C-alpha positions as a printed Julia matrix, in Angstrom:
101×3 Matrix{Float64}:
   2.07  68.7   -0.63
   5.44  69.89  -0.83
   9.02  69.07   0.28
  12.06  71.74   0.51
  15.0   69.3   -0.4
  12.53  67.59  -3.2
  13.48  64.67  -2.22
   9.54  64.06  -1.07
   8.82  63.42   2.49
  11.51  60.48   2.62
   8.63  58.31   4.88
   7.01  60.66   6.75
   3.17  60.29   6.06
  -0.16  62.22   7.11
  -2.64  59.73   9.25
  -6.22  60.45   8.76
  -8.56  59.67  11.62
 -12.26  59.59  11.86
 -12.52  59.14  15.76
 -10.09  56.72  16.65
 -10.0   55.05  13.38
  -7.08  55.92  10.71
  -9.07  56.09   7.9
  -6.2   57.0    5.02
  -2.64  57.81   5.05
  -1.07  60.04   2.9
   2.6   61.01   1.81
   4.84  62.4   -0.89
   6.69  59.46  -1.94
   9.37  61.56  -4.16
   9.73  65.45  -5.91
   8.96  68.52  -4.96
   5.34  68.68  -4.9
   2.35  66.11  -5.35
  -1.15  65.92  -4.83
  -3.27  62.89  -3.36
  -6.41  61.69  -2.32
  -8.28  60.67   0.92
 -12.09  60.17   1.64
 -14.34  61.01   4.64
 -17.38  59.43   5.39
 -20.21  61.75   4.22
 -21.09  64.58   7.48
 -18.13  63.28   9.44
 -15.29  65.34  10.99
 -11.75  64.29  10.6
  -8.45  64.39  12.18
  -4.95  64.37  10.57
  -1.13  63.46  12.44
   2.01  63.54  11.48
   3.75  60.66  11.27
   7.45  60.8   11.32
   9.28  57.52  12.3
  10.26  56.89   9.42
  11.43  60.16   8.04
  15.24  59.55   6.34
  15.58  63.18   6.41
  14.54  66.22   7.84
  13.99  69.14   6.01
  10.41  71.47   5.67
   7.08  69.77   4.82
   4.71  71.36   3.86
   0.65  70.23   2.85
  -2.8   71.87   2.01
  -6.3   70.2    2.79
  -8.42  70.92   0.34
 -12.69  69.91   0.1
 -13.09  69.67  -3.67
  -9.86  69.06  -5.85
  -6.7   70.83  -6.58
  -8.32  73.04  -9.65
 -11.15  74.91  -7.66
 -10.71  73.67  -3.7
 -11.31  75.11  -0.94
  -8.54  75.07   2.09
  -9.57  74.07   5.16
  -5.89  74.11   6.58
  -2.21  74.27   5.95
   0.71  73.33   7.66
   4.16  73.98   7.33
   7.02  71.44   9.25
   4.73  69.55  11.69
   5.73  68.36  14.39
   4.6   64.4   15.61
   1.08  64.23  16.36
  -1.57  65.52  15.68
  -1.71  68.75  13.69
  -2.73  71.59  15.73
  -2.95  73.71  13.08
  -5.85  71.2   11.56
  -7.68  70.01  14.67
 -11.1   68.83  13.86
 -13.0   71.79  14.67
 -11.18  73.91  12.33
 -12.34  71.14   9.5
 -16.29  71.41   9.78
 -17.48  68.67   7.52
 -16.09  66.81   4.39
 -17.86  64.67   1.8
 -16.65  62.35  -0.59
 -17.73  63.3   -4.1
């Protein structure tokens, strides 16, 4: 994950679904950059929105999904400055299927 201004993403968070179910949220509570964590249910497909409201500022957010860890990961998608909602650039059929490991 990264953030332009480095302040982090001042509230704005990433809302994973499986179905209709947020499973995880993630964010980028302060910096530049950061790595974290969510888990999928083993041979499910996932979602992820953009979640905004609460954004102090806004300046360019960026984030990578990775399957594996941020050493030797593969992408599965990237976004740069989402807008609200769900994240076109990551819809689920773009993801395949993610394990926990």
């Amino acid at each position: 994950m990264t953030d332009s201004y480095g302040d982090g993403w001042g509230g704005a968070e990433l809302d994973i679904f499986q179905g209709l179910n947020i499973i995880d949220s993630v964010t980028l509570s302060g910096g530049s950059s950061g790595w974290d964590t969510f888990c999928v249910d083993a041979g499910q497909q996932f979602a992820v929105s953009w979640d905004n409201t609460n954004q102090s500022f806004d300046d360019t957010e960026t984030f990578v999904i990775l399957q594996g860890n941020s050493s030797n990961g593969t992408a599965m998608c990237t976004s740069s400055n989402p807008s609200y909602g769900l994240v076109t650039d990551c819809a689920p059929t773009n993801f395949g299927i993610m394990t926990c490991q």
